JSON list of C-alpha atoms in Angstrom, two decimals:
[
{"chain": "A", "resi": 198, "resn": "UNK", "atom": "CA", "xyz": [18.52, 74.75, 130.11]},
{"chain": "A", "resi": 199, "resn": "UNK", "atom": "CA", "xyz": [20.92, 71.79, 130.51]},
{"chain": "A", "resi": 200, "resn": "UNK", "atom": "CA", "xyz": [24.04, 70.94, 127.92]},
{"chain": "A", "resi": 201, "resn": "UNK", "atom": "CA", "xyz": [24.27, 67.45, 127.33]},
{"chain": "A", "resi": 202, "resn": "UNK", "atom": "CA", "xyz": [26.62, 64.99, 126.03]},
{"chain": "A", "resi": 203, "resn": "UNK", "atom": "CA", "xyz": [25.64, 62.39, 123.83]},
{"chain": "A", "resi": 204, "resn": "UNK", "atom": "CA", "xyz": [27.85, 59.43, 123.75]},
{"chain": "A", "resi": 205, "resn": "UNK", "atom": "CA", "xyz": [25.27, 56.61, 121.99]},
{"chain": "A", "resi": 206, "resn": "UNK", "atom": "CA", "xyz": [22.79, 56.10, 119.64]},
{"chain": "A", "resi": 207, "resn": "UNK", "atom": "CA", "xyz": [20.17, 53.68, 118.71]},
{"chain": "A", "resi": 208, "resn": "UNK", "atom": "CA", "xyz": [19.78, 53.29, 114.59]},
{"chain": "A", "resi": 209, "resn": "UNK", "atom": "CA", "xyz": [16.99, 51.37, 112.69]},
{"chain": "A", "resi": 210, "resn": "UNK", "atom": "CA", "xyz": [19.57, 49.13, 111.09]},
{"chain": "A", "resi": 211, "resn": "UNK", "atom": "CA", "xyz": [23.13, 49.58, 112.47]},
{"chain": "A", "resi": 212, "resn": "UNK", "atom": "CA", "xyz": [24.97, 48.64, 109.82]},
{"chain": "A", "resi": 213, "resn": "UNK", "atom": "CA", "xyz": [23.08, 50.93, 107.26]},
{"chain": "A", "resi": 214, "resn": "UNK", "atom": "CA", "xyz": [24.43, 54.49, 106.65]},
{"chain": "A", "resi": 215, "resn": "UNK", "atom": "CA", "xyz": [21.03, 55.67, 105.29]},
{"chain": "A", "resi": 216, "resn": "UNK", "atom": "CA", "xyz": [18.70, 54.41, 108.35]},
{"chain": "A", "resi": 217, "resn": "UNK", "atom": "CA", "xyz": [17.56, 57.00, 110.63]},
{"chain": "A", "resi": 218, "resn": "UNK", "atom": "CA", "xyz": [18.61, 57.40, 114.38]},
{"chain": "A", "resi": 219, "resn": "UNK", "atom": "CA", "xyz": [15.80, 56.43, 116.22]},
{"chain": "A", "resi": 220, "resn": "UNK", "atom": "CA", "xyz": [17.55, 57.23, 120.25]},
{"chain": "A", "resi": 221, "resn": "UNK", "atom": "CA", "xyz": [20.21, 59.09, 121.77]},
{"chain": "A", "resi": 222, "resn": "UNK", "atom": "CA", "xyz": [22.05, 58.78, 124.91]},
{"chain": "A", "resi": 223, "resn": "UNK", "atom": "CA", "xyz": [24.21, 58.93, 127.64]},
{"chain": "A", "resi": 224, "resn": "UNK", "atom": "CA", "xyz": [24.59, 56.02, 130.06]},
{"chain": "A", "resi": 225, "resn": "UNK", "atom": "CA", "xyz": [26.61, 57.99, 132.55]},
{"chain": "A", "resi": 226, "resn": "UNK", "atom": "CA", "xyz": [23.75, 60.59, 132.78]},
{"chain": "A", "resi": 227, "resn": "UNK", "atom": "CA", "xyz": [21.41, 57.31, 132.72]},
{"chain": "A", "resi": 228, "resn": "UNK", "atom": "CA", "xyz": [19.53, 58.82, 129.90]},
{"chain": "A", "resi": 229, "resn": "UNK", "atom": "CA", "xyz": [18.14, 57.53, 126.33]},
{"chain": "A", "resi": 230, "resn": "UNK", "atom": "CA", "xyz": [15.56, 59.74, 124.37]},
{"chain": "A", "resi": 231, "resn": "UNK", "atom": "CA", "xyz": [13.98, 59.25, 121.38]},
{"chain": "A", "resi": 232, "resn": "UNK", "atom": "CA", "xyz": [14.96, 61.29, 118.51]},
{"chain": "A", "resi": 233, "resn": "UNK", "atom": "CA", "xyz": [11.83, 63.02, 118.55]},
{"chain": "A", "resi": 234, "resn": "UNK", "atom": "CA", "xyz": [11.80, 64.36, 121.76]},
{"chain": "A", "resi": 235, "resn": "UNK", "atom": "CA", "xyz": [15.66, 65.36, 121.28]},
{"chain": "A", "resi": 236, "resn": "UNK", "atom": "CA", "xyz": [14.41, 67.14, 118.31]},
{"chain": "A", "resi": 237, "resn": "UNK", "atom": "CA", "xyz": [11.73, 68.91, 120.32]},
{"chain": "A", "resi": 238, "resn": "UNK", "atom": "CA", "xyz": [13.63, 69.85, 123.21]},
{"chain": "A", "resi": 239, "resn": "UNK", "atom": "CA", "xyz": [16.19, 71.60, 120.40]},
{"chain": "A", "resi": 240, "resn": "UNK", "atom": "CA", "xyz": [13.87, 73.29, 119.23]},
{"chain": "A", "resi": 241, "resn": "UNK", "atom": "CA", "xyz": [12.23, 74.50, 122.37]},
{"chain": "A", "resi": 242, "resn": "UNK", "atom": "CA", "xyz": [14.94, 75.73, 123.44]},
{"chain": "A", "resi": 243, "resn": "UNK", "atom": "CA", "xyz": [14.84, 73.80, 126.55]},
{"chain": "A", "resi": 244, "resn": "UNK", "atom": "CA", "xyz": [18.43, 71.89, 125.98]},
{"chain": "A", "resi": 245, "resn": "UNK", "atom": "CA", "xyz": [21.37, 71.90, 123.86]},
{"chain": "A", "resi": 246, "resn": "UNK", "atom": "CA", "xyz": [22.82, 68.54, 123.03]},
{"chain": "A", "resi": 247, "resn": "UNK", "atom": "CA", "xyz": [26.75, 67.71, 121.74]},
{"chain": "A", "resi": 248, "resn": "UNK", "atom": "CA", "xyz": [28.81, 64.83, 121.16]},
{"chain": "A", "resi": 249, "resn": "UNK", "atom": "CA", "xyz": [32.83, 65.00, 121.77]},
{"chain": "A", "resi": 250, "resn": "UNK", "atom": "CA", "xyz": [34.98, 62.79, 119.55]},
{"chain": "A", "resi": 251, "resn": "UNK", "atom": "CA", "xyz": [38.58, 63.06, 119.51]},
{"chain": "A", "resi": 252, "resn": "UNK", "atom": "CA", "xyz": [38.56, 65.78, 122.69]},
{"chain": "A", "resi": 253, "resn": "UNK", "atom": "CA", "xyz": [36.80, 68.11, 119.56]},
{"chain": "A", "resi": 254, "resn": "UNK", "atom": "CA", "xyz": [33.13, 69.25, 120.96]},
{"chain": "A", "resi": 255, "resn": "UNK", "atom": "CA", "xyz": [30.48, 69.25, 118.02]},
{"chain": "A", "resi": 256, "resn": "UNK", "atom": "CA", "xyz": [26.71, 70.45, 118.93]},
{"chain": "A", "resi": 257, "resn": "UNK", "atom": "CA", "xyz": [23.89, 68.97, 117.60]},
{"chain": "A", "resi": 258, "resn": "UNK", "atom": "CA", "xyz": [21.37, 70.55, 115.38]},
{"chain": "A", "resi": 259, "resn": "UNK", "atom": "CA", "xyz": [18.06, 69.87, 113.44]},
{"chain": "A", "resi": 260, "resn": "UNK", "atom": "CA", "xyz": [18.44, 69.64, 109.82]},
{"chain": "A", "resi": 261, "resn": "UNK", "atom": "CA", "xyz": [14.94, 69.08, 107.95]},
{"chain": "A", "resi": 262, "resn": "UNK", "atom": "CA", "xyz": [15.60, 66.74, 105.20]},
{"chain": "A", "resi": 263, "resn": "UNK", "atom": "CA", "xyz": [13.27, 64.83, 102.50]},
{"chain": "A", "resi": 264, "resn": "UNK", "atom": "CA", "xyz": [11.95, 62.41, 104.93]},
{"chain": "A", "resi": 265, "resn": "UNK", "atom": "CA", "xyz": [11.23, 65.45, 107.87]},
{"chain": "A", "resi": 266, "resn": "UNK", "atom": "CA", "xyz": [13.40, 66.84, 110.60]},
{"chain": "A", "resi": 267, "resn": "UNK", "atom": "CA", "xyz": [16.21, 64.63, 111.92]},
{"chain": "A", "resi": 268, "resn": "UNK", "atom": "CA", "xyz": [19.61, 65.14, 113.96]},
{"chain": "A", "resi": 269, "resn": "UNK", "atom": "CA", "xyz": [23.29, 65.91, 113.03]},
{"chain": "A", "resi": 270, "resn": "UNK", "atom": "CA", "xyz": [26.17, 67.20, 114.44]},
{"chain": "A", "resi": 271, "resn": "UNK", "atom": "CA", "xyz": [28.04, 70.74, 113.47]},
{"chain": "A", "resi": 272, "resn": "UNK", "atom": "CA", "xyz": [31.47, 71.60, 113.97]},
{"chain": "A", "resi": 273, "resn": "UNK", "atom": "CA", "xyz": [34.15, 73.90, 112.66]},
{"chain": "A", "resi": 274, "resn": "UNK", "atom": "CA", "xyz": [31.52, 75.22, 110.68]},
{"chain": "A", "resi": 275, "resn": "UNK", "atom": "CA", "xyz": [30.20, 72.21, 109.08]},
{"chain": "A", "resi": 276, "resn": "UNK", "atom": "CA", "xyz": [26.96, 69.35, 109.19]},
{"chain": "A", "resi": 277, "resn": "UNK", "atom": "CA", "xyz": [28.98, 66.73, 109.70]},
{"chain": "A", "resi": 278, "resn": "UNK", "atom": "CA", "xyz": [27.81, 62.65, 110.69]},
{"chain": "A", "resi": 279, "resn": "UNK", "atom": "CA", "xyz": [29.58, 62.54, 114.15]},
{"chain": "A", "resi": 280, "resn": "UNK", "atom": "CA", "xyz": [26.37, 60.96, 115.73]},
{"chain": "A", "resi": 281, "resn": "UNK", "atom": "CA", "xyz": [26.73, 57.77, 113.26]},
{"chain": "A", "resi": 282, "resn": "UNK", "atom": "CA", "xyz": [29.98, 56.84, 114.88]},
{"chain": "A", "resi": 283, "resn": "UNK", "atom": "CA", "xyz": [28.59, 56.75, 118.51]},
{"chain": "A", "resi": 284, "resn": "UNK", "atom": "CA", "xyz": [28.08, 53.17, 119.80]},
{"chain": "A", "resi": 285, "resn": "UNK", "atom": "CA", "xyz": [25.12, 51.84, 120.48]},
{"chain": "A", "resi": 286, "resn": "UNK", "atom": "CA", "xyz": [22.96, 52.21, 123.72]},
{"chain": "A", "resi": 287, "resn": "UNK", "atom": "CA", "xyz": [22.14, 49.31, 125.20]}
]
């Protein structure tokens, strides 16, 4: 099982705070998956997947939602929207 930094995201409409993430990424680990198979991979236990804003390490986690399964971050204890201010991949 790998743990693995995200550090971008891809988003349906970048602008919009309700449109879902549709990749994640890393550039430096020359990576970009789409959410799906992040979502999969969580679940499978195959990898674990975290962003680090701020020095402060938050893992990621599957939340199932009205429109299905999607991705947020969790730390000290809370779901919180870390992933939305990650940069986009290119």
């Amino acid at each position: 099982m790998a743990d693995v930094q995200v550090t971008c995201i891809n988003k349906q409409d970048r602008n919009s705070t309700h449109e879902g993430i549709t990749h994640l990424g890393n550039p430096a680990g020359n990576w970009k998956w789409p959410r799906a198979d992040v979502i999969a991979s969580i679940e499978a236990g195959t990898n674990t997947f975290y962003t680090k804003v701020n020095g402060i390490r938050a893992n990621i986690g599957v939340v199932q939602g009205p429109n299905g399964k999607y991705v947020r971050t969790y730390a000290d204890g809370k779901w919180n929207d870390n992933l939305l201010a990650l940069p986009e991949c290119q």
